[in-house]
Tab-separated table of C-alpha atoms in Angstrom:
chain	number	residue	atom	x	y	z
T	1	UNK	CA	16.202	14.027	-0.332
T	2	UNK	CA	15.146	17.546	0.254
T	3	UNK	CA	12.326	17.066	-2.427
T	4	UNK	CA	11.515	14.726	-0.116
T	5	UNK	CA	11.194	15.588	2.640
T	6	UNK	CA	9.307	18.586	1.632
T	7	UNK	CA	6.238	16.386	-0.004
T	8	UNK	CA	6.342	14.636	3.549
T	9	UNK	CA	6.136	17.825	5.207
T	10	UNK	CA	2.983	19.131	3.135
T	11	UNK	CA	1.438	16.456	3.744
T	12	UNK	CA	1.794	16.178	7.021
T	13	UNK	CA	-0.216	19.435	7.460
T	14	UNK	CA	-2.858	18.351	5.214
T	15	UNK	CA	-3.799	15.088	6.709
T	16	UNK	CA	-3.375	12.892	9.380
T	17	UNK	CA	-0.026	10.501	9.524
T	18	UNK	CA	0.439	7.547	11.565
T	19	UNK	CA	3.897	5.191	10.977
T	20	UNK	CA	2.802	1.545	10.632
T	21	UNK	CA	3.756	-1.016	13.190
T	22	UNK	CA	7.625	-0.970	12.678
T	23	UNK	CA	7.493	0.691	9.549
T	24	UNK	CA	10.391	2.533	9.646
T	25	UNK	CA	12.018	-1.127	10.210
T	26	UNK	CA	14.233	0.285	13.203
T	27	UNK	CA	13.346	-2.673	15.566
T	28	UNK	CA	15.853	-5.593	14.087
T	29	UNK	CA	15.964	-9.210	15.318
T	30	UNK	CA	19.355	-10.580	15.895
T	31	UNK	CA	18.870	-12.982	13.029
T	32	UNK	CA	18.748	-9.461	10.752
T	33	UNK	CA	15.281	-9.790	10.308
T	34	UNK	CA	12.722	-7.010	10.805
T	35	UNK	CA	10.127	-7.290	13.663
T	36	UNK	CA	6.506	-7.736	12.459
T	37	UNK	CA	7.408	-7.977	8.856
T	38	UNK	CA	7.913	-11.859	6.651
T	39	UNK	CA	6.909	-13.868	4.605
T	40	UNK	CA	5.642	-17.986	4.417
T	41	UNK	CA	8.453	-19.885	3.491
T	42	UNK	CA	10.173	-23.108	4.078
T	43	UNK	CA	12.761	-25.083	1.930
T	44	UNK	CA	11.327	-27.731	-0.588
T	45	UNK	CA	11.915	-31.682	0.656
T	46	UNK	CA	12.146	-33.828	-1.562
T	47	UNK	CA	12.097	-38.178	-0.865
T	48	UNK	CA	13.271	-40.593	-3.019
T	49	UNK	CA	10.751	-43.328	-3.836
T	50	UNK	CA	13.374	-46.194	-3.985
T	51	UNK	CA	15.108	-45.131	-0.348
T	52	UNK	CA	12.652	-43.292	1.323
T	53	UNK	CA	15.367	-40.827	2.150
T	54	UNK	CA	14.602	-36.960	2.484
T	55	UNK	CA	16.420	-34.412	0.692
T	56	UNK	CA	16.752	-30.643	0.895
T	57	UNK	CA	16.539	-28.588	-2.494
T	58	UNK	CA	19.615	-26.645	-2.648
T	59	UNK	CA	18.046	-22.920	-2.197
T	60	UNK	CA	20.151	-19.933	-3.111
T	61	UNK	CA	19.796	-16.715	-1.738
T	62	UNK	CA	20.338	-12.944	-2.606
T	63	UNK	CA	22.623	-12.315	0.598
T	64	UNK	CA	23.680	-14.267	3.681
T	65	UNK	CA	20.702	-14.356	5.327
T	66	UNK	CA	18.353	-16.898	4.512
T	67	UNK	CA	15.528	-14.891	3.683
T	68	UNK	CA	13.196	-13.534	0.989
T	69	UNK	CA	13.383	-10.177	3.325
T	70	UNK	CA	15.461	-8.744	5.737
T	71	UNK	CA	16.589	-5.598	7.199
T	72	UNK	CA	19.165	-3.394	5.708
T	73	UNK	CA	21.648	-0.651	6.461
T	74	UNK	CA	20.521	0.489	3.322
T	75	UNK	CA	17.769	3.432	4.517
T	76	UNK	CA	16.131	6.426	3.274
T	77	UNK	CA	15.920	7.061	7.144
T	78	UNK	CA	17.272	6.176	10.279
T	79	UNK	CA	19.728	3.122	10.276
T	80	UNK	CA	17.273	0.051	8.783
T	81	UNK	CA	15.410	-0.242	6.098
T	82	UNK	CA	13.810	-3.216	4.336
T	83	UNK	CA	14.934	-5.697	1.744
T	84	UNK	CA	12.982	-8.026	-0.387
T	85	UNK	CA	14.675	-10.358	-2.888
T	86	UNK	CA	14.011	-13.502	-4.933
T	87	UNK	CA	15.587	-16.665	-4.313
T	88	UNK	CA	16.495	-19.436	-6.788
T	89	UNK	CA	15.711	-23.111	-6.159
T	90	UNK	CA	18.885	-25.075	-8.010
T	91	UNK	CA	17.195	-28.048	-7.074
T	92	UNK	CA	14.074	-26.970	-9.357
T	93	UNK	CA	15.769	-24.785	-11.426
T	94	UNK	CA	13.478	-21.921	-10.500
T	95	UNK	CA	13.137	-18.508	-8.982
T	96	UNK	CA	11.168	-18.521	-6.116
T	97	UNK	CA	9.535	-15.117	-5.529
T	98	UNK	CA	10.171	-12.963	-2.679
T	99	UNK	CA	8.103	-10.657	0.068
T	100	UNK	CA	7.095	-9.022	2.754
T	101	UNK	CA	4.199	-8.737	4.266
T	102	UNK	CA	2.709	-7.144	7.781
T	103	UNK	CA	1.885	-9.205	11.068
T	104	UNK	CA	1.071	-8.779	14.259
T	105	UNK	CA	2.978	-11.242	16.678
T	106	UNK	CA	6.781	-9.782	16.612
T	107	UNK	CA	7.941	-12.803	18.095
T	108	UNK	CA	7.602	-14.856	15.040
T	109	UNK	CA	9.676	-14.429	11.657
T	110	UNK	CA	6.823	-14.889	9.394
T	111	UNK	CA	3.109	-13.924	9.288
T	112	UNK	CA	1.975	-18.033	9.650
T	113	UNK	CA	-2.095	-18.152	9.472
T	114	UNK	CA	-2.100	-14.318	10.962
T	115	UNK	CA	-1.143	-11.825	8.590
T	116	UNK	CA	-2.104	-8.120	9.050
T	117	UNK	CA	-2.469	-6.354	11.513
T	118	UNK	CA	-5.958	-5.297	14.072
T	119	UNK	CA	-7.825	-1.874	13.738
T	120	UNK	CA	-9.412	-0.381	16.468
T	121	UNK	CA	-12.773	0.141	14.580
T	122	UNK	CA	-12.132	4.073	14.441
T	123	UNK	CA	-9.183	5.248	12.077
T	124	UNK	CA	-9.709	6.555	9.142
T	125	UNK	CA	-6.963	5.660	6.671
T	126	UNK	CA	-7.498	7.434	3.016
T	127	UNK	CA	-3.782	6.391	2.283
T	128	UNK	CA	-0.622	4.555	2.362
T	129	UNK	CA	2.991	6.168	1.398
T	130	UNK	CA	6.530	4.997	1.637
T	131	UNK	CA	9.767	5.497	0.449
T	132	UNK	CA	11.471	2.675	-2.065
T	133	UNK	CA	14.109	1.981	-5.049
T	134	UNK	CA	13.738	-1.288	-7.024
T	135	UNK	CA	16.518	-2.390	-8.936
T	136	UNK	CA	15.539	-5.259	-11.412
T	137	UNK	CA	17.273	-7.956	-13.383
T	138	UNK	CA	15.020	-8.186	-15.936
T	139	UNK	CA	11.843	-6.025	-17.124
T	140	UNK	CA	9.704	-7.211	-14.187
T	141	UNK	CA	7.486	-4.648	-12.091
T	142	UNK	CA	6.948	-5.034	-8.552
T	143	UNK	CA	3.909	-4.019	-6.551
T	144	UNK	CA	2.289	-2.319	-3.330
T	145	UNK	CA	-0.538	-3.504	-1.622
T	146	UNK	CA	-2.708	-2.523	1.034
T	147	UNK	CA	-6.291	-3.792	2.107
T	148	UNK	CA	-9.109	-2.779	4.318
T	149	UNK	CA	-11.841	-5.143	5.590
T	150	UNK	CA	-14.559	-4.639	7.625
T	151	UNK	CA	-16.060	-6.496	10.359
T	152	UNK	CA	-17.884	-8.775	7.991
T	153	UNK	CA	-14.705	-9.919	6.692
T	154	UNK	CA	-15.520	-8.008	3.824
T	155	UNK	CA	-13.039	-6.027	1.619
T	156	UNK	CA	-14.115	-2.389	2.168
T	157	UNK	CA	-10.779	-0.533	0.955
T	158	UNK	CA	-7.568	-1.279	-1.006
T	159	UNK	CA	-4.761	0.440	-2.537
T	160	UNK	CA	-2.490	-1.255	-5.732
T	161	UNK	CA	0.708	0.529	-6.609
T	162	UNK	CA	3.145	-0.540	-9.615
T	163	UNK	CA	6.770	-0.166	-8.270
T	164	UNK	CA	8.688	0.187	-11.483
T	165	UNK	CA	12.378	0.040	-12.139
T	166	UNK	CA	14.174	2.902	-10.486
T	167	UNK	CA	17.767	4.276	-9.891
T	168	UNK	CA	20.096	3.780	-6.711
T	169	UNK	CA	17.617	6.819	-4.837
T	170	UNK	CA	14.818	6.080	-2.860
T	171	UNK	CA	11.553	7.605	-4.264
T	172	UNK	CA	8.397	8.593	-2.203
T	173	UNK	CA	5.325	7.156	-3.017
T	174	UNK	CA	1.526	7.942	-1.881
T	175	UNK	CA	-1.643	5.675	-2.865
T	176	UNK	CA	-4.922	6.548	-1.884
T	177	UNK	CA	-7.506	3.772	-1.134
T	178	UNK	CA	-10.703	3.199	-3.038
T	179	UNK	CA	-13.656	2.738	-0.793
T	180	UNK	CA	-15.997	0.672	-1.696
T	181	UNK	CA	-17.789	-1.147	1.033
T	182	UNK	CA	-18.776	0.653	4.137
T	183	UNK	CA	-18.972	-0.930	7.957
T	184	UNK	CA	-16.341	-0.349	10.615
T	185	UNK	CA	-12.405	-1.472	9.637
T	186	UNK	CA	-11.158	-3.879	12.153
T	187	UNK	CA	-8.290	-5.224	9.596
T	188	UNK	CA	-5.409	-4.097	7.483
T	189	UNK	CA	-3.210	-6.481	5.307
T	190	UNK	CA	0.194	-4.288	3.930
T	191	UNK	CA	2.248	-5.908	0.840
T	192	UNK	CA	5.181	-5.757	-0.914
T	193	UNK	CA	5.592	-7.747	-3.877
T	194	UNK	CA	8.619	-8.947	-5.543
T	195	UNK	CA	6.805	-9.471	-9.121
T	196	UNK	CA	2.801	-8.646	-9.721
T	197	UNK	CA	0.567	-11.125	-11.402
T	198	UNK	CA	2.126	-11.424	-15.112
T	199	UNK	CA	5.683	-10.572	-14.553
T	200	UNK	CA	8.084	-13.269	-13.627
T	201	UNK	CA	10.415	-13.001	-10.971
T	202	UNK	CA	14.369	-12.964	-11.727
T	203	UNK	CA	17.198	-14.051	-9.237
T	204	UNK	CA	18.994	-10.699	-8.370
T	205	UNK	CA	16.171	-8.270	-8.455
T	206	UNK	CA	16.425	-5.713	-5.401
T	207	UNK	CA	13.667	-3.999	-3.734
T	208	UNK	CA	14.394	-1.994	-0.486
T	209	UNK	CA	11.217	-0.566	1.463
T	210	UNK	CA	11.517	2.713	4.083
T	211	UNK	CA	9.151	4.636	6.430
T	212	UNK	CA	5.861	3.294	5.786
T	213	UNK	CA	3.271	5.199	6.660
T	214	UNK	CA	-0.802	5.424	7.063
T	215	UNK	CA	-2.714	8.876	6.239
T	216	UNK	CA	-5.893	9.942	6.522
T	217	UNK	CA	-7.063	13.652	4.980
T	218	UNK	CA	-9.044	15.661	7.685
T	219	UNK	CA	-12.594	16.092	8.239
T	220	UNK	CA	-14.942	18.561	9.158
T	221	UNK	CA	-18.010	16.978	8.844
T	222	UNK	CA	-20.528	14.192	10.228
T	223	UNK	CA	-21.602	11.941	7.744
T	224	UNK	CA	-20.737	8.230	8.927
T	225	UNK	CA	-21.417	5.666	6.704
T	226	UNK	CA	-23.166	7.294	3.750
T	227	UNK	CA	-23.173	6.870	0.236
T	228	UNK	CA	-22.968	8.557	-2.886
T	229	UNK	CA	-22.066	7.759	-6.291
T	230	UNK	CA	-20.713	9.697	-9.423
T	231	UNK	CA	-21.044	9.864	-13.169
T	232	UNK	CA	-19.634	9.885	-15.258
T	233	UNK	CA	-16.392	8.625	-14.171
T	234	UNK	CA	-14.483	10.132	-16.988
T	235	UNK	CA	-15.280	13.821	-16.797
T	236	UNK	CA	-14.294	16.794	-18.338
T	237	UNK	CA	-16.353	19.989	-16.926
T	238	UNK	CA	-19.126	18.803	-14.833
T	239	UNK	CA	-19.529	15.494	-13.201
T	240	UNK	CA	-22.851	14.443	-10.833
T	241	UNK	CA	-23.429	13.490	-7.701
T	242	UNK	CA	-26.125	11.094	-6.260
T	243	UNK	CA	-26.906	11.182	-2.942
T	244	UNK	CA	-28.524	9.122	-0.432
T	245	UNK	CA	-31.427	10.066	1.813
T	246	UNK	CA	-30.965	11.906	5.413
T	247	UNK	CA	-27.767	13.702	5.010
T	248	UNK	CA	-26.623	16.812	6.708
T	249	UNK	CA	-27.424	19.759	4.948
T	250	UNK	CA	-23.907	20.610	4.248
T	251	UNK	CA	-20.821	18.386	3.198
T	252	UNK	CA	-17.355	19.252	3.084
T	253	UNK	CA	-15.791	17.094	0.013
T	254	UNK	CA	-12.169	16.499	-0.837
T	255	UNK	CA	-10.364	15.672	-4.344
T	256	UNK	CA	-7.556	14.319	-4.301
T	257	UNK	CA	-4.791	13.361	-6.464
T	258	UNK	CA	-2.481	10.176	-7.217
T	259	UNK	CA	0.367	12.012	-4.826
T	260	UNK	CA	-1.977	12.367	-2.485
T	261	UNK	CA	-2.795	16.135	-2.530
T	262	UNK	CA	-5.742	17.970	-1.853
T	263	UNK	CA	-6.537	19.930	-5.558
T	264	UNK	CA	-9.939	21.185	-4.462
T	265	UNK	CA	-12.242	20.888	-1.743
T	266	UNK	CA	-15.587	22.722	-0.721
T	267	UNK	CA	-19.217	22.631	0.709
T	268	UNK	CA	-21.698	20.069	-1.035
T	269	UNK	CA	-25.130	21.073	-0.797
T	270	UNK	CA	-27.618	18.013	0.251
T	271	UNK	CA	-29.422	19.113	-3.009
T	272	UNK	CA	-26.782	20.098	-5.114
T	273	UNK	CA	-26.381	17.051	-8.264
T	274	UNK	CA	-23.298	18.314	-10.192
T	275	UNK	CA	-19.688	19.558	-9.218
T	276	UNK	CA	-17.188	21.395	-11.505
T	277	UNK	CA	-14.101	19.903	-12.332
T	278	UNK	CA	-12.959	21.800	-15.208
T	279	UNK	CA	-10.073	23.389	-13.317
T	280	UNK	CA	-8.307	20.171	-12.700
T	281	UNK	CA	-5.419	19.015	-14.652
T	282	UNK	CA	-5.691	16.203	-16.262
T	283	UNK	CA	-5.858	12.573	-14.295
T	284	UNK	CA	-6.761	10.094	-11.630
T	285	UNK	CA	-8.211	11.657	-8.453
T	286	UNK	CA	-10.268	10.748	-5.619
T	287	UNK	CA	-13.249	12.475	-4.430
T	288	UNK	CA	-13.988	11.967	-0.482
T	289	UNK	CA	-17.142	12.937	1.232
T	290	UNK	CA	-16.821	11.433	4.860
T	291	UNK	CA	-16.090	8.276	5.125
T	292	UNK	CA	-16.602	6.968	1.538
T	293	UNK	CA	-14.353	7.660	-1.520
T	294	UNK	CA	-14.968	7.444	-5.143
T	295	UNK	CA	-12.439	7.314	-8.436
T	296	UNK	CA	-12.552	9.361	-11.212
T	297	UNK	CA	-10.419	10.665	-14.335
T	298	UNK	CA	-10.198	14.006	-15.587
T	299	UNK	CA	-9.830	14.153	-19.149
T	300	UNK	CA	-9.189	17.197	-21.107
């Protein structure tokens, strides 16, 4: 926990944090569920063609609440956190796959047509981090999602995270986003998957969520909107840098790793073509100039 807490606390001095709406899962309905996160759900019907008479498929769930997700005394934090199962359909003889995802109106119990959440127009969100343990039946992997569009409707950001098998400790995790549309974000969908595409879901999995969290690193320089691309993407000394036209004369640039920390940042001249990267170990990182990002890997 101290390990921790530490990472949260660097962090916190290198960027900008912001706690999603209820993302520490402290405001609890009295049905056990948590405010403003769900999922679409509703119990199979099945009617018989000779009577014409409903029936209900006989739905088992992972606790006493029937839901794919509810709140939990279970926390990294504070008293609640959040728990996402998988049900099983006896009816069907089938595992119906569980999770949560953000929405807006906290008087509902599930997202309906409305999932996500607004943005203003003017955050800046370079990355997502929470805390979790996932304790599967079977080899499945679970997954994080978060996504970014713009006012087109367009996807302009996203973040995919693998949430592997862990032990009975929660773990902190960080994602960075991967710009690549530009325009002004005006909506965020947040994910938490019980299987990703490819693994199958198995009755008794366990995934608890805690203190989720937006971040964006801090900047120092104009430069709305612009673009600039890289190559190569796998680099091992030198990698260079296109720009486009009318840009200030000097641009403060960011790299940043898969735990979300700064590993080297500087002044970009508007001439300059190539950066040295020779120092950094070996990797994914992000490279942020403004307000667009770009992915590389540092190979040895």
């Amino acid at each position: 926990m101290k390990k921790i807490l530490f990472l949260s606390a660097l962090l916190s001095q290198i960027a900008g944090f912001g706690q999603l709406l209820n993302g520490n899962f402290e405001d609890v309905k009295p049905n056990l569920l948590a405010s403003n996160w769900g999922i679409n759900f509703s119990v199979p019907v099945s009617i018989s063609v000779e009577t014409g008479e409903a029936t209900m498929d006989n739905i088992w769930f992972s606790s006493c609440i029937p839901s794919l997700c509810n709140a939990t005394t279970d926390a990294s934090e504070g008293s609640f956190g959040l728990e996402i199962s998988n049900a099983f359909n006896e009816s069907q003889n089938s595992v119906i796959k569980g999770g949560a995802q953000l929405f807006w109106d906290s008087t509902q119990d599930s997202p309906g047509w409305n999932p996500g959440v607004p943005l203003t127009g003017n955050e800046t969100i370079d990355w997502y981090s929470f805390q979790y343990k996932f304790i599967p039946i079977g080899s499945e992997i679970a997954e994080a999602k978060l996504i970014i569009l713009n006012e087109n409707g367009i996807e302009m950001a996203s973040g995919l995270y693998d949430l592997v098998a862990t032990d009975e400790n929660f773990h902190f995790v960080t994602v960075p986003l991967v710009y690549t549309e530009t325009g002004t974000p005006t909506h965020m969908y947040v994910e938490f998957s019980m299987a990703k595409e490819g693994f199958a879901p198995q009755y008794g999995s366990r995934l608890v969520i805690d203190d989720v969290r937006t971040g964006s690193l801090l900047q120092t320089t104009p430069f709305d909107n612009q673009k600039f691309t890289i190559s190569p993407t796998l680099v091992s000394h030198e990698m260079n840098v296109q720009w486009t036209s009318n840009l200030p004369a000097q641009n403060t640039y960011q790299i940043v790793n898969q735990a979300g920390q700064i590993c080297q940042t500087g002044m970009l001249n508007s001439n300059q073509t190539s950066l040295n990267v020779v120092n950094l170990a070996a990797g994914v990182y992000l490279i942020k100039i403004g307000n667009t990002t770009r992915k590389f890997v540092k190979i040895e």
